[in-house]
Coordinates of C-alpha atoms and ligand atoms in Angstrom, one line a residue:
X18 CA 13.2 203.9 36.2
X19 CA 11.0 200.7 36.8
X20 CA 8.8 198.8 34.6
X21 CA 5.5 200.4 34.2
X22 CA 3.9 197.2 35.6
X23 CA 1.7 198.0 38.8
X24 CA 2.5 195.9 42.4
X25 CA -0.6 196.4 44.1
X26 CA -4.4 195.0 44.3
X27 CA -7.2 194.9 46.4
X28 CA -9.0 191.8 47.8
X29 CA -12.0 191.7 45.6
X30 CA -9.4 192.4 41.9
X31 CA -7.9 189.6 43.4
X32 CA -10.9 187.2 43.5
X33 CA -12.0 188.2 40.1
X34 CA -8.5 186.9 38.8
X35 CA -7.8 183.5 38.0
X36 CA -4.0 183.3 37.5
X37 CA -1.8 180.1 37.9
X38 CA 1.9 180.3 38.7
X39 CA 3.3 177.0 38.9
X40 CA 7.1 175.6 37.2
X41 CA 4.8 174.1 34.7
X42 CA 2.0 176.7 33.6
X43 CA 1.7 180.5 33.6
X44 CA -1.2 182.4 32.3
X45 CA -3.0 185.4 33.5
X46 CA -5.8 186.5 35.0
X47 CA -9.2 187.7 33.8
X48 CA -7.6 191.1 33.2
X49 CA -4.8 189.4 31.1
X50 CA -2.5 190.7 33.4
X51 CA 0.2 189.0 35.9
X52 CA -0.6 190.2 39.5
X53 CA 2.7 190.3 40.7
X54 CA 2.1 191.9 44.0
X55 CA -0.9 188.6 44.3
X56 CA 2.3 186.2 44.1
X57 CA 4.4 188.0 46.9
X58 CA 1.7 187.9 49.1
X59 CA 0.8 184.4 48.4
X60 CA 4.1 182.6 48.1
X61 CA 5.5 184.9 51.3
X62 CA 8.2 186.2 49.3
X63 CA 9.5 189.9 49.9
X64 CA 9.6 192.9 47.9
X65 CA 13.4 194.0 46.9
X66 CA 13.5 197.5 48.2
X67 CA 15.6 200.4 46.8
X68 CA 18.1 200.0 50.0
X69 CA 18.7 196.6 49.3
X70 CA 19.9 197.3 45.7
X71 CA 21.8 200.2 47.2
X72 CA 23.5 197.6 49.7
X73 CA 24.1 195.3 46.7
X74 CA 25.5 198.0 44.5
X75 CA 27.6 199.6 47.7
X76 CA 29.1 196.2 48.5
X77 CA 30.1 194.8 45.0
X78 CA 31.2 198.6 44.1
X79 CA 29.1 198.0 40.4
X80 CA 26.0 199.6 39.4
X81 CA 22.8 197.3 39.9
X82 CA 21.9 195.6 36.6
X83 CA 18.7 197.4 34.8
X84 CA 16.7 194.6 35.4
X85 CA 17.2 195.6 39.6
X86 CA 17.2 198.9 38.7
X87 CA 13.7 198.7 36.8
X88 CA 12.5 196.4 39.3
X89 CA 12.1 193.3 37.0
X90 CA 13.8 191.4 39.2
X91 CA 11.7 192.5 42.2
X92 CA 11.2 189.7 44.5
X93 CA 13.1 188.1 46.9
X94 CA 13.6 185.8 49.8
X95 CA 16.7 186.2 52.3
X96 CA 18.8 188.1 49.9
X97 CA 19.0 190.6 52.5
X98 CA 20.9 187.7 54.7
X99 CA 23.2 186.7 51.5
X100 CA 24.2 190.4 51.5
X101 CA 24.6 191.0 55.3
X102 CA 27.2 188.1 55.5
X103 CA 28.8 189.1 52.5
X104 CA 29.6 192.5 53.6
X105 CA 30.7 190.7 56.6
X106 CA 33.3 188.7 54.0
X107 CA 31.3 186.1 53.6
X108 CA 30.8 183.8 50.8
X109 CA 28.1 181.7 48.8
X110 CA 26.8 180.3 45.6
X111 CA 24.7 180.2 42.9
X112 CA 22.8 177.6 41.3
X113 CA 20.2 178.6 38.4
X114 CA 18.6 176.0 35.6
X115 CA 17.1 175.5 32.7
X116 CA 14.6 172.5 31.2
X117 CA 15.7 171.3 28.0
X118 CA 12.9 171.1 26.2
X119 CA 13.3 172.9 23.2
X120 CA 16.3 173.3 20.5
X121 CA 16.8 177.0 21.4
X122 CA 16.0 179.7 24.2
X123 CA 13.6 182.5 23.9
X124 CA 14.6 185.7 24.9
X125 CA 12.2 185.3 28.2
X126 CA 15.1 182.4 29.1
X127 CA 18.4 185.1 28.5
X128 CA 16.6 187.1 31.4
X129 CA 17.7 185.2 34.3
X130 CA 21.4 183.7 32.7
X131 CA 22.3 187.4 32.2
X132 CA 21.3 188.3 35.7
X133 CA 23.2 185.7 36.9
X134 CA 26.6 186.2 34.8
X135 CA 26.0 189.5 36.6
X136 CA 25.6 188.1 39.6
X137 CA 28.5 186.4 39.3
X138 CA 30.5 189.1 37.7
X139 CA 29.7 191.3 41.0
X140 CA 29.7 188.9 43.5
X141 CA 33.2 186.7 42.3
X142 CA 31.0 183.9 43.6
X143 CA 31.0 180.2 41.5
X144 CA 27.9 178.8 39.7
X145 CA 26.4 175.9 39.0
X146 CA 23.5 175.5 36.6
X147 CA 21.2 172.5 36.4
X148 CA 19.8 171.0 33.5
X149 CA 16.4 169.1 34.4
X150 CA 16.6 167.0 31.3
X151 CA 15.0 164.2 33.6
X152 CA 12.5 166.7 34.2
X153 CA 11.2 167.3 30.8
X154 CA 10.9 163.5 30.2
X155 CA 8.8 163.1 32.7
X156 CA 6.3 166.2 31.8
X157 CA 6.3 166.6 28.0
X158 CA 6.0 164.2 25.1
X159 CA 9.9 163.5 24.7
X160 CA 12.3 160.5 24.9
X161 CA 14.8 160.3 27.6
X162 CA 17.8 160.7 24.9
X163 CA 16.3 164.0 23.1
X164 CA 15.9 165.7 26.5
X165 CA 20.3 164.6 27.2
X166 CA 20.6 165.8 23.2
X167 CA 18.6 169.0 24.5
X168 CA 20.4 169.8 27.3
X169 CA 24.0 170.3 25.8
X170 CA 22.5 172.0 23.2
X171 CA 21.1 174.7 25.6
X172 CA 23.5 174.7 27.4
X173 CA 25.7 176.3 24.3
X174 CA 23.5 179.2 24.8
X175 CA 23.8 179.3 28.0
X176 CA 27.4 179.3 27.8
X177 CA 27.2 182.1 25.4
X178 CA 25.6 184.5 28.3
X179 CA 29.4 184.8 29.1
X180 CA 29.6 182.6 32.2
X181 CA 33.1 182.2 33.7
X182 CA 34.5 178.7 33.0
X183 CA 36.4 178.4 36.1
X184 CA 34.5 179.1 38.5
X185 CA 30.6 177.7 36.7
X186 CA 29.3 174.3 36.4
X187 CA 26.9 172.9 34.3
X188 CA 25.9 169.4 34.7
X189 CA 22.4 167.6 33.4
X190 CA 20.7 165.8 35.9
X191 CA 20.7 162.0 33.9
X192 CA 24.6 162.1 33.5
X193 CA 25.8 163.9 37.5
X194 CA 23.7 162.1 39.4
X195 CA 26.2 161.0 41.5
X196 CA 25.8 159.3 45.3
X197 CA 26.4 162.8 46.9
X198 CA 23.4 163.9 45.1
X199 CA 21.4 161.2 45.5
X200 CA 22.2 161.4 49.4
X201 CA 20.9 165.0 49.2
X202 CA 17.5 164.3 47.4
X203 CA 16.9 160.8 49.3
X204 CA 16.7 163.0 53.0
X205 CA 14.9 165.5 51.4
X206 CA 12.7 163.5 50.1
X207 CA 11.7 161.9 53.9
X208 CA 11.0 165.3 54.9
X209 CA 7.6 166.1 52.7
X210 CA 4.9 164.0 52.3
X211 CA 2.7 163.3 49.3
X212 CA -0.2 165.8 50.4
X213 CA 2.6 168.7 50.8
X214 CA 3.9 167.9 48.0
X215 CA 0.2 167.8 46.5
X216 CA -0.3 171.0 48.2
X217 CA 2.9 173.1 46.6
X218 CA 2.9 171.4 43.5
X219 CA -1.2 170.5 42.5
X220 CA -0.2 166.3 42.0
X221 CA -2.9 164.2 41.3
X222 CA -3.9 160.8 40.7
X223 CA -2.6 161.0 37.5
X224 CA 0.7 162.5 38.0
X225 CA 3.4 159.7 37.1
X226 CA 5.1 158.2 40.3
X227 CA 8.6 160.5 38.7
X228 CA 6.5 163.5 38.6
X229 CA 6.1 163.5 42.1
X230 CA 9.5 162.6 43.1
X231 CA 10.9 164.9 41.1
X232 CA 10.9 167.9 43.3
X233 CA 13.9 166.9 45.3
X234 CA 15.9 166.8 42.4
X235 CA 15.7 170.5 41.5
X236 CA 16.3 171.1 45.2
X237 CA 19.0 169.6 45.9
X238 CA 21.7 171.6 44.5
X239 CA 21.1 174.3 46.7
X240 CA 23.1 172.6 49.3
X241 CA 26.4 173.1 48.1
X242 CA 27.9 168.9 49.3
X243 CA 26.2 167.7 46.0
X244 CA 29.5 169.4 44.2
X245 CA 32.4 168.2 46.5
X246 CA 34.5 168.6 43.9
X247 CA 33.7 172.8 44.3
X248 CA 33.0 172.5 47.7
X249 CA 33.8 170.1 49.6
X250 CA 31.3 167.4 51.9
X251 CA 30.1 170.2 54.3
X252 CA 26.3 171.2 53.8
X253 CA 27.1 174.4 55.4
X254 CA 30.3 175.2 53.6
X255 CA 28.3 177.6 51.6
X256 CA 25.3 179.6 51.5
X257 CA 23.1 179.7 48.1
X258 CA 21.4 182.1 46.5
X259 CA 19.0 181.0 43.3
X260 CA 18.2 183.7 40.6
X261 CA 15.1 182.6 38.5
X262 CA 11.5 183.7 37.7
X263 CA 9.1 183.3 39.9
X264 CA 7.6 180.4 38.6
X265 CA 10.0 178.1 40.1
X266 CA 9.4 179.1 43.7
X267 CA 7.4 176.5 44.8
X268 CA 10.5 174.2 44.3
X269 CA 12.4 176.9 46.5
X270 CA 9.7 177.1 49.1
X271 CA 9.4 172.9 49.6
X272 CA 13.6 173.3 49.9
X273 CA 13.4 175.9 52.1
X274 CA 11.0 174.2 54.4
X275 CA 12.9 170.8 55.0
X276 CA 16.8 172.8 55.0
X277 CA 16.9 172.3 58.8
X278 CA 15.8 169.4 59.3
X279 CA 18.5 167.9 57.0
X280 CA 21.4 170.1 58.6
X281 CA 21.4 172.8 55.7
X282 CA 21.1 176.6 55.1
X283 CA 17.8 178.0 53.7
X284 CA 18.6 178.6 49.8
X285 CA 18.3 182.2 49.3
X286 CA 16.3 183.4 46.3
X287 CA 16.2 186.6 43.9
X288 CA 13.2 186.1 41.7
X289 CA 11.9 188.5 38.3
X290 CA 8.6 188.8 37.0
X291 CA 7.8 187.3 33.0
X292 CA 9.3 188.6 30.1
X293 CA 5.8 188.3 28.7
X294 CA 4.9 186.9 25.4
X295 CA 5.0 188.6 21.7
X296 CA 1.2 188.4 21.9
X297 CA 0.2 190.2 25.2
X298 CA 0.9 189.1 28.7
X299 CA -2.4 187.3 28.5
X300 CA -0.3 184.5 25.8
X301 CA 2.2 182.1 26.3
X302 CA 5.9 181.8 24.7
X303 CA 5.4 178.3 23.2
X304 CA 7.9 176.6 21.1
X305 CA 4.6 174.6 18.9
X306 CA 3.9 178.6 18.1
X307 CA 6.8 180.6 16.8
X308 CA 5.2 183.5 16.0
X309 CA 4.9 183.5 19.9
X310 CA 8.2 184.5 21.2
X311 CA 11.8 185.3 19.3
X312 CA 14.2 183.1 19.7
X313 CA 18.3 183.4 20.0
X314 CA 18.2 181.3 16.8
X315 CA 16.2 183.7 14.6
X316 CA 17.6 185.3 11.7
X317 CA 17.4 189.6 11.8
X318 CA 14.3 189.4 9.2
X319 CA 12.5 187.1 11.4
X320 CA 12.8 189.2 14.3
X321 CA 11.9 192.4 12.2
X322 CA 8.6 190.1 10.4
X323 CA 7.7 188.7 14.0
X324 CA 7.6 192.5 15.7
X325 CA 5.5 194.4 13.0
X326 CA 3.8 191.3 12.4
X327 CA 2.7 189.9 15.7
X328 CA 3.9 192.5 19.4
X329 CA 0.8 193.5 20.6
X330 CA 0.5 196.7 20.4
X331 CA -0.9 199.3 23.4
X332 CA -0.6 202.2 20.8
X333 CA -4.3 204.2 19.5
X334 CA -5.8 202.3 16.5
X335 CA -5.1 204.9 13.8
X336 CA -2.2 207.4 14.1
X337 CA -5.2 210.0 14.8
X338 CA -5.7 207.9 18.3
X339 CA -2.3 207.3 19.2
X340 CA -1.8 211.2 18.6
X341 CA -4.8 211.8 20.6
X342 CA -4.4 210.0 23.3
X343 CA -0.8 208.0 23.5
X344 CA -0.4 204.8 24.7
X345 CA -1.5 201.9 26.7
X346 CA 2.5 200.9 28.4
X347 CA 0.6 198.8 31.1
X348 CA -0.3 196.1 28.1
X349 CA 2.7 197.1 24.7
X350 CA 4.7 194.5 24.2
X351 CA 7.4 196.7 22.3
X352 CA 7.4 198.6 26.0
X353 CA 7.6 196.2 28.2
X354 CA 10.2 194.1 26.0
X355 CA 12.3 197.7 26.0
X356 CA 12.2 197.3 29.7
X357 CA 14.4 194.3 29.9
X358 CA 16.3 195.1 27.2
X359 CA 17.0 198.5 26.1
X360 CA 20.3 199.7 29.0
X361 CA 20.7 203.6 28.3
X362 CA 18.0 204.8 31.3
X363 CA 17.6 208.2 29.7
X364 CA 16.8 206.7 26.3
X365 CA 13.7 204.6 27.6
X366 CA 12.7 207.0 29.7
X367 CA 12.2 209.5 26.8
X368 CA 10.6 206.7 24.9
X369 CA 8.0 206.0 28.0
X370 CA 7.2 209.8 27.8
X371 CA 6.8 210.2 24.0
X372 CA 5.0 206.9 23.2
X373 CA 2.9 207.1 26.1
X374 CA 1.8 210.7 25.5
X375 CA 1.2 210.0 22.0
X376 CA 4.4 212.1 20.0
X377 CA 5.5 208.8 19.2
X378 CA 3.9 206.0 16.8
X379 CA 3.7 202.4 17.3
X380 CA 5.8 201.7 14.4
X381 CA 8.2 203.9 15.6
X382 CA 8.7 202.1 19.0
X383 CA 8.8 198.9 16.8
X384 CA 11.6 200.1 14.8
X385 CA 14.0 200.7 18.4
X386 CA 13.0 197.7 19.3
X387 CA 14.3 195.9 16.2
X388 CA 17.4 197.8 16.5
X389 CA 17.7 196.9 19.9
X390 CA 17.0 193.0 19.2
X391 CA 18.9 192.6 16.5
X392 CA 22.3 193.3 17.3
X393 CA 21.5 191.4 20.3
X394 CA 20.2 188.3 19.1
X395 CA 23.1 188.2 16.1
X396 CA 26.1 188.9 19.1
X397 CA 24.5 186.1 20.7
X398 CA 24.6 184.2 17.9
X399 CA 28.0 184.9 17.1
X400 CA 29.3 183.7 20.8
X401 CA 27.6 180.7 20.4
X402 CA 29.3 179.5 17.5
X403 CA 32.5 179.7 19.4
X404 CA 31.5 176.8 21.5
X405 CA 32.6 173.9 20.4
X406 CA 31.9 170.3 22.2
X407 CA 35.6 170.6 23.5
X408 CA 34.5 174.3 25.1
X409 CA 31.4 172.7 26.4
X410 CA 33.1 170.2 28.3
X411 CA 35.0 171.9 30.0
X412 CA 32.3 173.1 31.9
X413 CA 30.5 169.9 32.1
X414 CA 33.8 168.4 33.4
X415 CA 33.4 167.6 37.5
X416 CA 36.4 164.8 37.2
X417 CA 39.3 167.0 36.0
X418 CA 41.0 167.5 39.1
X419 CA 39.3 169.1 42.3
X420 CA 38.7 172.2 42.4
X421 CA 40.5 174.5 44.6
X422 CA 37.9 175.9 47.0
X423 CA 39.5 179.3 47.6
X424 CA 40.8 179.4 43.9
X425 CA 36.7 179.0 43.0
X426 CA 37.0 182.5 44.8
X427 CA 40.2 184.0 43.8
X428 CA 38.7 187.9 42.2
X429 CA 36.7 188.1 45.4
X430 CA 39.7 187.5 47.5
X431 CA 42.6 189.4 45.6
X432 CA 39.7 192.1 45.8
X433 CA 39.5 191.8 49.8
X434 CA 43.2 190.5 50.9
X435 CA 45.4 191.5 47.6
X436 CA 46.5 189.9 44.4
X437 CA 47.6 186.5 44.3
X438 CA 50.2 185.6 41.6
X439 CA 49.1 182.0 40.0
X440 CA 52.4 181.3 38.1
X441 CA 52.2 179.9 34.4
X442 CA 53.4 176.4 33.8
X443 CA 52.0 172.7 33.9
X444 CA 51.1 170.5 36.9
X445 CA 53.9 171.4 39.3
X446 CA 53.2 175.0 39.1
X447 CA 49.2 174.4 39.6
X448 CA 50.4 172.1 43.1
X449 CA 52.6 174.9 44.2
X450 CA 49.1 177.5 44.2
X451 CA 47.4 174.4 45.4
X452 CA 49.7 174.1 48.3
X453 CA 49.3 177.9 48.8
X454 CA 45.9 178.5 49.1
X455 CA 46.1 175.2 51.0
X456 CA 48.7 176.8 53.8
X457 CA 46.0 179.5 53.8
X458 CA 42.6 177.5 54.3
X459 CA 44.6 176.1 57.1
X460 CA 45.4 179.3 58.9
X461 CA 41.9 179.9 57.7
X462 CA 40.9 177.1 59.9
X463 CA 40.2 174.2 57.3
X464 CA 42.3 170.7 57.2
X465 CA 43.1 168.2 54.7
X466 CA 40.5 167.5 51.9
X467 CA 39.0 164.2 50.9
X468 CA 39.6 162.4 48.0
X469 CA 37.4 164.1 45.0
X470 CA 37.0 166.8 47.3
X471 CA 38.0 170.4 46.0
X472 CA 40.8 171.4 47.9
X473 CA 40.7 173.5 51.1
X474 CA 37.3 173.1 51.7
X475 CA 36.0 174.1 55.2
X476 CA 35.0 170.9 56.8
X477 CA 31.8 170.6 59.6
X478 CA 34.2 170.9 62.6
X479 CA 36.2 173.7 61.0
X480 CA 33.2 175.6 59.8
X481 CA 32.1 175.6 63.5
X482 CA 34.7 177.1 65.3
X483 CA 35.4 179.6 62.4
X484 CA 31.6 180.7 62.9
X485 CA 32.0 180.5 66.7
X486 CA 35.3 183.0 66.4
X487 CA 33.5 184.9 63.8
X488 CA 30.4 185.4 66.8
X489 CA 32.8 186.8 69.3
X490 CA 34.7 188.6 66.6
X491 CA 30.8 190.5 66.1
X492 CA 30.7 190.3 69.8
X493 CA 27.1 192.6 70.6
X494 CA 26.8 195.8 70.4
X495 CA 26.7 198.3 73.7
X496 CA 23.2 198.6 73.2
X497 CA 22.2 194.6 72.6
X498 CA 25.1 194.3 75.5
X499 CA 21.9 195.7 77.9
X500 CA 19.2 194.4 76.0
X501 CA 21.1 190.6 77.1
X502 CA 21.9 192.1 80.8
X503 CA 17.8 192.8 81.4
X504 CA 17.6 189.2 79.7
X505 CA 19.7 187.7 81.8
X506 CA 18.4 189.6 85.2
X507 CA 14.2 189.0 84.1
X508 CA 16.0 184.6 83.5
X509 CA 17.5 184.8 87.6
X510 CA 14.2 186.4 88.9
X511 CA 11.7 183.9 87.2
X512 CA 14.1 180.6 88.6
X513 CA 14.1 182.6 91.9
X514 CA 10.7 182.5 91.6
X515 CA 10.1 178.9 90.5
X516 CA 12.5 177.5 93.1
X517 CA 10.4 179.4 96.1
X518 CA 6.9 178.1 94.1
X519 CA 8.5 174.2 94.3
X520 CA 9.9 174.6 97.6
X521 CA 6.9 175.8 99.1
X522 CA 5.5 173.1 97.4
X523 CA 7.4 170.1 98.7
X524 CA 6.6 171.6 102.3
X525 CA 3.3 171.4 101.9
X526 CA 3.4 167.6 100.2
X527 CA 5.8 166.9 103.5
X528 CA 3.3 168.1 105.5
X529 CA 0.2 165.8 103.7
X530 CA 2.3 162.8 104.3
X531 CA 3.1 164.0 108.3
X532 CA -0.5 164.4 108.3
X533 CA -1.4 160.7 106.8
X534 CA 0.6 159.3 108.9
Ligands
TYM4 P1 12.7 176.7 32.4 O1 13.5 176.0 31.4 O2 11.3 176.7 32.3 O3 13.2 178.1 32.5 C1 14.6 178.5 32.6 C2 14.7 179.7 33.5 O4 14.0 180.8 32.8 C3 13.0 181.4 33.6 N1 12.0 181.8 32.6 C4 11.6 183.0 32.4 N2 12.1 184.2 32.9 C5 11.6 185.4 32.5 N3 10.6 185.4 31.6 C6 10.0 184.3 31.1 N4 9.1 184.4 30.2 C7 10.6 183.0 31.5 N5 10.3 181.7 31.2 C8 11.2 181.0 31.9 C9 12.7 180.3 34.6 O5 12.1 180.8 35.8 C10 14.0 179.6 34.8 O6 14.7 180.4 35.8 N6 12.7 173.5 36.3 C11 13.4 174.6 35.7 C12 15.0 174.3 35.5 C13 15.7 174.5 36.8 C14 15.9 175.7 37.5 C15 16.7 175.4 38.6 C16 15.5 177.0 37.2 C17 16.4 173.5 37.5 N7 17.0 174.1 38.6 C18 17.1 176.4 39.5 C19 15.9 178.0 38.1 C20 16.7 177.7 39.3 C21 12.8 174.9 34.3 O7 12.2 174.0 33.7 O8 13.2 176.1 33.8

């Protein structure tokens, strides 16, 4: 089942509305809705289609997630490509983020870490997960060291999504910057001038000088030589694919644009509609108004108090109504939060039927949705406590030793080529797998790895010829085979052509200059 949010609009709806979508401010239009199918259209993103999530779900072998299924995360750009190459035994990355600027998430912030540990559950793909804590210095009211404080204390609830510590890294931008990085945002940074970046962005005069550099920080990830120590100094070693909102596409769009031109792939990008505010669509989540959102922090009365107290309610205005006439799910909040986070399909779908046709009350649909929070929020809770500084770094850790590039990929590979035993034991053990996967990545095609370097990684020259064998291993098909033979014959008849036009030419120059003289 998908949300009960509707895609499409016509010209004049849309001129009525006067939505913004940027990284920094989202609020709705006149209508107090979201016009979702506005954005695509807009920012020239595509639709994810229900043959795309059956190609996801066919090559992974797991079910989609509900937020794919319901169609929350519904937009997308290349993810078609990301899956094409992987069926073709491909692999990539991904790279998400957060902006510390608040003690604790909202539950709107668990939407895209939990479709990314599933992402990188079905996928066996690394992560890495940027925290912009330079970011929210430079847009909200915050010293540089609460921002740092910030970000490691998000992060712990970002670890608690689950995320694999082997194979994720979380760094914050003021500590990593490191000169592969900066290398990274320095030629991006050439590549877009200040009335682009006006244009994507709405800088003005008073935007501070970091404001408008900043942009090429939270693009630079996506090319996977700022982490050699994952993978390697090749900026095509790896394809990426970012899961987020769809507020932070314009930072996706600018990277997208300059990729080429600095010798990269396009980042890839899956992208979900809002988790909308307790208030109504129309609101914002805002840390200065608690009764706003629900936060991982909050105790199991809050949540119950915030609910009854303050979800907007689609639901008639006396039970008589709501009997009458059922309710609004285009604009409940108890709904539309059900959506992202209730999983049994049959269960919602029941409730759609019954509240919408008015059998069921408002405070009814309340009460599942406490019961659905709360267990939630307090499991949450309860992973988070588990992670202690010492947990935390090893995440944060890039220095340790190099990764192992192929090891980065090890349940994606024992799934394709069979299991590889990684013995117990200390160092001497851990060099003996090293030196395996090593002997591998070399009949793989890869050579020795540089100093800092994960191990194994494909380097430019390598990743060449494998792509070049991989080209005439997917030699074309009998029917492209003719498609190229008419190319090639209409290519001999047009220079046949062009060499008779320039010899007749030059006869007829010779015969000027006979003429002169
Ligand atoms: P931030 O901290 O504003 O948000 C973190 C992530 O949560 C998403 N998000 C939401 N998703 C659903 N419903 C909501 N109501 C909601 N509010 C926020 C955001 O889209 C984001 O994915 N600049 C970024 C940090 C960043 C980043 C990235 C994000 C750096 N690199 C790469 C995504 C991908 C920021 O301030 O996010």
């Amino acid at each position: 089942m998908r949300a009960d949010l509707p895609m499409t609009t016509t010209k004049e709806e849309e001129e009525e509305s006067e939505q913004v979508v940027t990284p920094w401010d989202v609020s709705a239009g006149a209508d107090g809705k979201i016009d979702y199918a506005k954005l695509v259209r807009e920012f020239g993103c595509s639709e994810i289609d229900a043959h795309l999530i059956e190609r996801m779900e066919k090559c992974t072998r797991t079910k989609a997630h509900p937020f794919l299924r319901r169609g929350l995360f519904f937009a997308h750009r290349e993810l078609d490509e990301i899956v094409t190459a992987y069926e073709r035994g491909e692999k990539f990355y991904l790279y998400t983020g957060r902006g510390p600027s608040s003690e604790s998430l909202h539950l709107g912030h668990l939407v895209p870490f939990q479709f990314t540990k599933w992402l990188q559950d079905a996928f066996k793909v690394p992560l890495v997960i940027q925290l912009t804590d330079d970011e929210k210095f430079l847009w909200k009211d915050l010293q540089l060291e609460d921002c740092r404080r910030l970000a490691r204390e998000n992060a712990k609830d970002i670890v608690a999504c689950g995320f694999n510590p082997e194979t994720t890294f979380i760094f914050a931008d003021a500590s990593y910057m490191c000169s592969s990085f900066y290398v990274n945002m320095v030629k991006i940074a050439k590549c877009v001038t200040f009335n682009q970046a006006k244009g994507i962005f709405g800088f003005t005069g008073d935007s501070n000088i970091g404001q408008i550099g900043f942009p090429p920080v939270q693009a630079a990830p996506s090319f996977p030589d700022c982490f050699p120590h994952m993978f390697g100094m090749n900026k095509k070693s790896l394809k990426c694919l970012i899961p987020c909102a769809i507020d932070q596409d314009p930072y996706f769009r600018m990277t997208r644009d300059v990729s080429h031109r600095i010798g990269g792939y396009k980042p890839a990008l899956v992208e979900s509609r809002f988790f909308p505010a307790l208030k109504g669509e129309s609101g914002k989540m805002s840390a200065s108004d608690p009764t706003s959102a629900i936060y991982v922090t909050d105790t199991a009365k809050e949540i119950k108090n915030k609910i009854n107290k303050h979800a907007f309610s689609g639901g008639g205005a006396t039970i008589e109504e709501q009997r009458e006439n059922g309710a609004n799910l285009e604009v409940d909040v108890p709904w539309k939060w059900l959506n992202f986070f209730l999983e049994d399909d049959e269960k919602l779908k029941e409730i759609g039927e019954k509240y919408g046709s008015g059998e069921m009350l408002t405070g009814e649909i309340k009460q599942i949705l406490v019961d659905v929070l709360t267990p939630m929020v307090e499991d949450h809770q309860k992973r988070r406590a588990l992670v202690t500084d010492e947990v935390l770094d090893v995440y944060f850790n890039p220095k340790k030793i190099p990764k192992v590039f192929l090891d980065l990929f090890r349940e994606y590979e024992e799934k394709e080529f069979g299991k590889w035993e990684k013995k117990k034991g200390g160092d001497a053990e851990n060099d003996d797998l090293c030196a395996a996967l090593e002997e591998k990545m070399k009949l793989e095609g890869a050579t020795e790895n540089e100093e800092g370097c994960a191990i194994g990684a494909p380097k430019s020259e390598d990743w060449l010829r494998i792509r070049k064998e991989r080209m005439q291993r997917d030699a074309p098909t009998e029917g492209s085979k003719s498609a190229l033979k008419k190319a090639a014959k209409i290519k001999v008849a047009a220079e046949k052509k062009a060499a008779e036009k320039a010899a007749k030419a030059a006869a007829r120059g010779e015969a000027a200059t006979c003429n002169k003289n």
